[in-house]
Amino acid sequence: MSTQVRGRIITAEKVLPHAEISFDESGILSIEELDPAAAPPEQPTIIPGFVDLHNHGGKGGSFPTGSLADCRRAAEYHRSQGTTTMLASLVSGNERELTHQVERLKELVGEGLIHGIHLEGPFINAARCGAQSPDRIQPGDPEMFRRIIEAGQGNIRQITLAPETEHVGELLEICARFGIIAGFGHTEADYDTTLAALGKAAELGVRTTATHLFNAMPQIHHRTPGAAAALLSAGGTATGLELIADGVHLAAGTVDLVFALAGERAYAVTDAMEATGLPDGSYQLGPLEVVLKGGVARLATAQGSGALAGGTSTLARQFHHFRRRHDGPAAVRFTATNAAAVLDLVGEVGDLRPGLRANLVQLNPQGEVERVYMESMLWEGSHSTS
């Protein structure tokens, strides 16, 4: 039996002022344009499910340290906010910590709550640790990486590396063997070192991204362009560009500049942590204490608040803010389509057209999430209905 949903439909290419999308368990069957004059005054907006490749948790659940129930709660919260494809992100840890959490999170992959796992570290630069514990960061260790991959049983999709870490070439060879995306970030690397790492990855056929571009790396200077400029230019590669477009980590103008320069490669991520969806207070990011005040999460330090400690937005919120400055299709590409391309899922998710999975988000006229359809089913927490 098929399901029909009507409203203003926004795809990666166009806006249909009034249309009907039909789908069944096999996916999207058709999208039919209707007479705009017949549209109700308060019709909903239908967009593709969001794709988030960098997310540490939410609603009190932390992917880096939480129990299985905690992690499930975090994943379900983001699903309820319209994110239908997501990587659960860890932070730097020792081998025991990472292996334990990878083994836990693979259960959520099996349940269909997350698409895979993202290791944000530990092979990054402690000088740019951001909201990560410096004592958990270490030089590149290929054997350790292999053992963590083995524990993940094929569910590790991405790792964040500093281009200057030891044995980066061998780490990239391992990424190539296991189909793991290499995200470059938390780095002090100069322009040439970063381009060399990008070139090596391209030579090996490894897909690459910039982990939260501009954050946790030196800023661009006209005489020392650094990693940020190298990742933007990408040496002719199709490197994806993560942007935490929450208005806290990056100014709107910075986001718009990157989208203007490299729109097909730029995509929004939340970098959400466990406080997402919760009121101000004290929380954790990995082993570190975080204070949430005014919706902004920062490390708790003896001197007061420290570095930004992950995000507290959802992609639904980022879509809403981005759409104020851009057209609807651009907002869809920024929050769904471009990230789906990084995951090599262009023919499956990230857009609305016949043949794709029926992952849809229904927004009310205020831009708030009303309904989420996941794999053709209406999402209702741990229970979904057709």
PDB file of N, CA and C in Angstrom, residues 96-157:
ATOM      1  N   ARG A  96      41.250   1.024  24.507  1.00  0.00           N
ATOM      2  CA  ARG A  96      40.187   0.329  25.233  1.00  0.00           C
ATOM      3  C   ARG A  96      38.883   1.119  25.173  1.00  0.00           C
ATOM      4  N   GLU A  97      38.966   2.423  25.411  1.00  0.00           N
ATOM      5  CA  GLU A  97      37.765   3.266  25.391  1.00  0.00           C
ATOM      6  C   GLU A  97      37.109   3.272  24.018  1.00  0.00           C
ATOM      7  N   LEU A  98      37.916   3.441  22.984  1.00  0.00           N
ATOM      8  CA  LEU A  98      37.361   3.526  21.632  1.00  0.00           C
ATOM      9  C   LEU A  98      36.783   2.195  21.179  1.00  0.00           C
ATOM     10  N   THR A  99      37.501   1.114  21.457  1.00  0.00           N
ATOM     11  CA  THR A  99      37.015  -0.209  21.056  1.00  0.00           C
ATOM     12  C   THR A  99      35.688  -0.530  21.736  1.00  0.00           C
ATOM     13  N   HIS A 100      35.612  -0.225  23.023  1.00  0.00           N
ATOM     14  CA  HIS A 100      34.384  -0.489  23.781  1.00  0.00           C
ATOM     15  C   HIS A 100      33.196   0.263  23.186  1.00  0.00           C
ATOM     16  N   GLN A 101      33.401   1.547  22.869  1.00  0.00           N
ATOM     17  CA  GLN A 101      32.283   2.352  22.380  1.00  0.00           C
ATOM     18  C   GLN A 101      31.925   2.005  20.937  1.00  0.00           C
ATOM     19  N   VAL A 102      32.914   1.656  20.137  1.00  0.00           N
ATOM     20  CA  VAL A 102      32.645   1.215  18.766  1.00  0.00           C
ATOM     21  C   VAL A 102      31.798  -0.054  18.782  1.00  0.00           C
ATOM     22  N   GLU A 103      32.135  -0.986  19.668  1.00  0.00           N
ATOM     23  CA  GLU A 103      31.358  -2.224  19.769  1.00  0.00           C
ATOM     24  C   GLU A 103      29.924  -1.937  20.209  1.00  0.00           C
ATOM     25  N   ARG A 104      29.755  -0.922  21.040  1.00  0.00           N
ATOM     26  CA  ARG A 104      28.418  -0.542  21.500  1.00  0.00           C
ATOM     27  C   ARG A 104      27.616   0.100  20.365  1.00  0.00           C
ATOM     28  N   LEU A 105      28.241   1.025  19.655  1.00  0.00           N
ATOM     29  CA  LEU A 105      27.517   1.779  18.629  1.00  0.00           C
ATOM     30  C   LEU A 105      27.142   0.934  17.419  1.00  0.00           C
ATOM     31  N   LYS A 106      27.893  -0.122  17.153  1.00  0.00           N
ATOM     32  CA  LYS A 106      27.539  -0.948  15.996  1.00  0.00           C
ATOM     33  C   LYS A 106      26.159  -1.577  16.181  1.00  0.00           C
ATOM     34  N   GLU A 107      25.697  -1.679  17.445  1.00  0.00           N
ATOM     35  CA  GLU A 107      24.344  -2.174  17.689  1.00  0.00           C
ATOM     36  C   GLU A 107      23.309  -1.212  17.111  1.00  0.00           C
ATOM     37  N   LEU A 108      23.580   0.092  17.216  1.00  0.00           N
ATOM     38  CA  LEU A 108      22.642   1.081  16.683  1.00  0.00           C
ATOM     39  C   LEU A 108      22.646   1.097  15.162  1.00  0.00           C
ATOM     40  N   VAL A 109      23.792   0.745  14.557  1.00  0.00           N
ATOM     41  CA  VAL A 109      23.816   0.598  13.098  1.00  0.00           C
ATOM     42  C   VAL A 109      22.878  -0.540  12.706  1.00  0.00           C
ATOM     43  N   GLY A 110      22.979  -1.642  13.430  1.00  0.00           N
ATOM     44  CA  GLY A 110      22.115  -2.786  13.155  1.00  0.00           C
ATOM     45  C   GLY A 110      20.644  -2.473  13.325  1.00  0.00           C
ATOM     46  N   GLU A 111      20.330  -1.553  14.240  1.00  0.00           N
ATOM     47  CA  GLU A 111      18.940  -1.151  14.468  1.00  0.00           C
ATOM     48  C   GLU A 111      18.463  -0.113  13.459  1.00  0.00           C
ATOM     49  N   GLY A 112      19.375   0.399  12.628  1.00  0.00           N
ATOM     50  CA  GLY A 112      19.005   1.409  11.643  1.00  0.00           C
ATOM     51  C   GLY A 112      18.894   2.814  12.198  1.00  0.00           C
ATOM     52  N   LEU A 113      19.370   3.031  13.431  1.00  0.00           N
ATOM     53  CA  LEU A 113      19.285   4.366  14.030  1.00  0.00           C
ATOM     54  C   LEU A 113      20.423   5.273  13.589  1.00  0.00           C
ATOM     55  N   ILE A 114      21.574   4.702  13.285  1.00  0.00           N
ATOM     56  CA  ILE A 114      22.691   5.472  12.741  1.00  0.00           C
ATOM     57  C   ILE A 114      23.219   4.746  11.510  1.00  0.00           C
ATOM     58  N   HIS A 115      23.881   5.507  10.636  1.00  0.00           N
ATOM     59  CA  HIS A 115      24.427   4.911   9.418  1.00  0.00           C
ATOM     60  C   HIS A 115      25.799   4.303   9.668  1.00  0.00           C
ATOM     61  N   GLY A 116      26.523   4.841  10.629  1.00  0.00           N
ATOM     62  CA  GLY A 116      27.865   4.356  10.910  1.00  0.00           C
ATOM     63  C   GLY A 116      28.513   5.196  11.992  1.00  0.00           C
ATOM     64  N   ILE A 117      29.830   5.009  12.138  1.00  0.00           N
ATOM     65  CA  ILE A 117      30.593   5.613  13.227  1.00  0.00           C
ATOM     66  C   ILE A 117      31.682   6.511  12.659  1.00  0.00           C
ATOM     67  N   HIS A 118      31.895   7.638  13.313  1.00  0.00           N
ATOM     68  CA  HIS A 118      32.948   8.595  12.961  1.00  0.00           C
ATOM     69  C   HIS A 118      33.910   8.690  14.143  1.00  0.00           C
ATOM     70  N   LEU A 119      35.189   8.408  13.896  1.00  0.00           N
ATOM     71  CA  LEU A 119      36.230   8.581  14.911  1.00  0.00           C
ATOM     72  C   LEU A 119      36.823   9.973  14.746  1.00  0.00           C
ATOM     73  N   GLU A 120      36.537  10.884  15.667  1.00  0.00           N
ATOM     74  CA  GLU A 120      37.157  12.207  15.628  1.00  0.00           C
ATOM     75  C   GLU A 120      38.408  12.151  16.505  1.00  0.00           C
ATOM     76  N   GLY A 121      39.492  11.652  15.944  1.00  0.00           N
ATOM     77  CA  GLY A 121      40.704  11.380  16.686  1.00  0.00           C
ATOM     78  C   GLY A 121      40.860   9.876  16.853  1.00  0.00           C
ATOM     79  N   PRO A 122      41.930   9.430  17.561  1.00  0.00           N
ATOM     80  CA  PRO A 122      42.842  10.215  18.402  1.00  0.00           C
ATOM     81  C   PRO A 122      44.096  10.734  17.693  1.00  0.00           C
ATOM     82  N   PHE A 123      44.200  10.511  16.368  1.00  0.00           N
ATOM     83  CA  PHE A 123      45.442  10.857  15.658  1.00  0.00           C
ATOM     84  C   PHE A 123      45.373  12.293  15.138  1.00  0.00           C
ATOM     85  N   ILE A 124      45.251  13.230  16.082  1.00  0.00           N
ATOM     86  CA  ILE A 124      45.132  14.645  15.750  1.00  0.00           C
ATOM     87  C   ILE A 124      46.218  15.413  16.495  1.00  0.00           C
ATOM     88  N   ASN A 125      46.232  16.725  16.343  1.00  0.00           N
ATOM     89  CA  ASN A 125      47.280  17.549  16.952  1.00  0.00           C
ATOM     90  C   ASN A 125      46.777  18.118  18.281  1.00  0.00           C
ATOM     91  N   ALA A 126      47.490  17.792  19.374  1.00  0.00           N
ATOM     92  CA  ALA A 126      47.073  18.250  20.702  1.00  0.00           C
ATOM     93  C   ALA A 126      47.067  19.768  20.814  1.00  0.00           C
ATOM     94  N   ALA A 127      47.869  20.437  19.976  1.00  0.00           N
ATOM     95  CA  ALA A 127      47.890  21.905  20.005  1.00  0.00           C
ATOM     96  C   ALA A 127      46.576  22.491  19.512  1.00  0.00           C
ATOM     97  N   ARG A 128      45.791  21.689  18.798  1.00  0.00           N
ATOM     98  CA  ARG A 128      44.476  22.110  18.302  1.00  0.00           C
ATOM     99  C   ARG A 128      43.411  21.133  18.791  1.00  0.00           C
ATOM    100  N   CYS A 129      43.506  20.787  20.078  1.00  0.00           N
ATOM    101  CA  CYS A 129      42.594  19.770  20.610  1.00  0.00           C
ATOM    102  C   CYS A 129      41.158  20.268  20.716  1.00  0.00           C
ATOM    103  N   GLY A 130      40.969  21.603  20.800  1.00  0.00           N
ATOM    104  CA  GLY A 130      39.613  22.115  20.952  1.00  0.00           C
ATOM    105  C   GLY A 130      38.992  21.576  22.222  1.00  0.00           C
ATOM    106  N   ALA A 131      37.849  20.923  22.100  1.00  0.00           N
ATOM    107  CA  ALA A 131      37.157  20.371  23.267  1.00  0.00           C
ATOM    108  C   ALA A 131      37.456  18.889  23.436  1.00  0.00           C
ATOM    109  N   GLN A 132      38.686  18.492  23.123  1.00  0.00           N
ATOM    110  CA  GLN A 132      39.107  17.116  23.341  1.00  0.00           C
ATOM    111  C   GLN A 132      40.209  17.084  24.394  1.00  0.00           C
ATOM    112  N   SER A 133      40.309  15.967  25.090  1.00  0.00           N
ATOM    113  CA  SER A 133      41.291  15.834  26.164  1.00  0.00           C
ATOM    114  C   SER A 133      42.681  15.592  25.580  1.00  0.00           C
ATOM    115  N   PRO A 134      43.655  16.483  25.841  1.00  0.00           N
ATOM    116  CA  PRO A 134      44.995  16.322  25.248  1.00  0.00           C
ATOM    117  C   PRO A 134      45.652  14.997  25.604  1.00  0.00           C
ATOM    118  N   ASP A 135      45.355  14.458  26.795  1.00  0.00           N
ATOM    119  CA  ASP A 135      46.021  13.214  27.187  1.00  0.00           C
ATOM    120  C   ASP A 135      45.454  11.988  26.477  1.00  0.00           C
ATOM    121  N   ARG A 136      44.380  12.174  25.684  1.00  0.00           N
ATOM    122  CA  ARG A 136      43.839  11.064  24.886  1.00  0.00           C
ATOM    123  C   ARG A 136      44.317  11.130  23.432  1.00  0.00           C
ATOM    124  N   ILE A 137      45.028  12.184  23.086  1.00  0.00           N
ATOM    125  CA  ILE A 137      45.504  12.364  21.712  1.00  0.00           C
ATOM    126  C   ILE A 137      46.869  11.720  21.566  1.00  0.00           C
ATOM    127  N   GLN A 138      47.116  11.079  20.426  1.00  0.00           N
ATOM    128  CA  GLN A 138      48.390  10.404  20.224  1.00  0.00           C
ATOM    129  C   GLN A 138      48.788  10.433  18.757  1.00  0.00           C
ATOM    130  N   PRO A 139      50.081  10.172  18.483  1.00  0.00           N
ATOM    131  CA  PRO A 139      50.534  10.114  17.087  1.00  0.00           C
ATOM    132  C   PRO A 139      49.845   8.969  16.344  1.00  0.00           C
ATOM    133  N   GLY A 140      49.841   9.071  15.026  1.00  0.00           N
ATOM    134  CA  GLY A 140      49.224   8.035  14.216  1.00  0.00           C
ATOM    135  C   GLY A 140      49.772   6.654  14.519  1.00  0.00           C
ATOM    136  N   ASP A 141      48.881   5.688  14.721  1.00  0.00           N
ATOM    137  CA  ASP A 141      49.257   4.317  15.071  1.00  0.00           C
ATOM    138  C   ASP A 141      48.448   3.370  14.183  1.00  0.00           C
ATOM    139  N   PRO A 142      49.022   2.944  13.061  1.00  0.00           N
ATOM    140  CA  PRO A 142      48.266   2.102  12.128  1.00  0.00           C
ATOM    141  C   PRO A 142      47.733   0.813  12.745  1.00  0.00           C
ATOM    142  N   GLU A 143      48.518   0.174  13.607  1.00  0.00           N
ATOM    143  CA  GLU A 143      48.060  -1.090  14.191  1.00  0.00           C
ATOM    144  C   GLU A 143      46.863  -0.869  15.111  1.00  0.00           C
ATOM    145  N   MET A 144      46.915   0.188  15.897  1.00  0.00           N
ATOM    146  CA  MET A 144      45.767   0.525  16.750  1.00  0.00           C
ATOM    147  C   MET A 144      44.537   0.804  15.893  1.00  0.00           C
ATOM    148  N   PHE A 145      44.714   1.537  14.807  1.00  0.00           N
ATOM    149  CA  PHE A 145      43.610   1.847  13.902  1.00  0.00           C
ATOM    150  C   PHE A 145      43.003   0.568  13.350  1.00  0.00           C
ATOM    151  N   ARG A 146      43.843  -0.383  12.955  1.00  0.00           N
ATOM    152  CA  ARG A 146      43.333  -1.655  12.425  1.00  0.00           C
ATOM    153  C   ARG A 146      42.509  -2.399  13.474  1.00  0.00           C
ATOM    154  N   ARG A 147      42.973  -2.391  14.714  1.00  0.00           N
ATOM    155  CA  ARG A 147      42.250  -3.116  15.769  1.00  0.00           C
ATOM    156  C   ARG A 147      40.892  -2.468  16.063  1.00  0.00           C
ATOM    157  N   ILE A 148      40.842  -1.151  16.031  1.00  0.00           N
ATOM    158  CA  ILE A 148      39.557  -0.476  16.251  1.00  0.00           C
ATOM    159  C   ILE A 148      38.601  -0.768  15.095  1.00  0.00           C
ATOM    160  N   ILE A 149      39.125  -0.772  13.872  1.00  0.00           N
ATOM    161  CA  ILE A 149      38.302  -1.109  12.706  1.00  0.00           C
ATOM    162  C   ILE A 149      37.747  -2.525  12.842  1.00  0.00           C
ATOM    163  N   GLU A 150      38.597  -3.442  13.290  1.00  0.00           N
ATOM    164  CA  GLU A 150      38.153  -4.826  13.472  1.00  0.00           C
ATOM    165  C   GLU A 150      37.009  -4.892  14.486  1.00  0.00           C
ATOM    166  N   ALA A 151      37.118  -4.119  15.560  1.00  0.00           N
ATOM    167  CA  ALA A 151      36.053  -4.096  16.567  1.00  0.00           C
ATOM    168  C   ALA A 151      34.758  -3.540  15.986  1.00  0.00           C
ATOM    169  N   GLY A 152      34.889  -2.616  15.039  1.00  0.00           N
ATOM    170  CA  GLY A 152      33.705  -2.001  14.438  1.00  0.00           C
ATOM    171  C   GLY A 152      33.008  -2.852  13.410  1.00  0.00           C
ATOM    172  N   GLN A 153      33.657  -3.907  12.940  1.00  0.00           N
ATOM    173  CA  GLN A 153      33.050  -4.859  12.003  1.00  0.00           C
ATOM    174  C   GLN A 153      32.406  -4.171  10.801  1.00  0.00           C
ATOM    175  N   GLY A 154      33.155  -3.250  10.198  1.00  0.00           N
ATOM    176  CA  GLY A 154      32.694  -2.611   8.967  1.00  0.00           C
ATOM    177  C   GLY A 154      31.816  -1.397   9.167  1.00  0.00           C
ATOM    178  N   ASN A 155      31.630  -0.955  10.400  1.00  0.00           N
ATOM    179  CA  ASN A 155      30.719   0.160  10.667  1.00  0.00           C
ATOM    180  C   ASN A 155      31.405   1.497  10.873  1.00  0.00           C
ATOM    181  N   ILE A 156      32.737   1.538  10.850  1.00  0.00           N
ATOM    182  CA  ILE A 156      33.442   2.817  10.924  1.00  0.00           C
ATOM    183  C   ILE A 156      33.474   3.412   9.523  1.00  0.00           C
ATOM    184  N   ARG A 157      32.855   4.572   9.360  1.00  0.00           N
ATOM    185  CA  ARG A 157      32.725   5.207   8.047  1.00  0.00           C
ATOM    186  C   ARG A 157      33.695   6.358   7.842  1.00  0.00           C
TER     187      ARG A 157
END
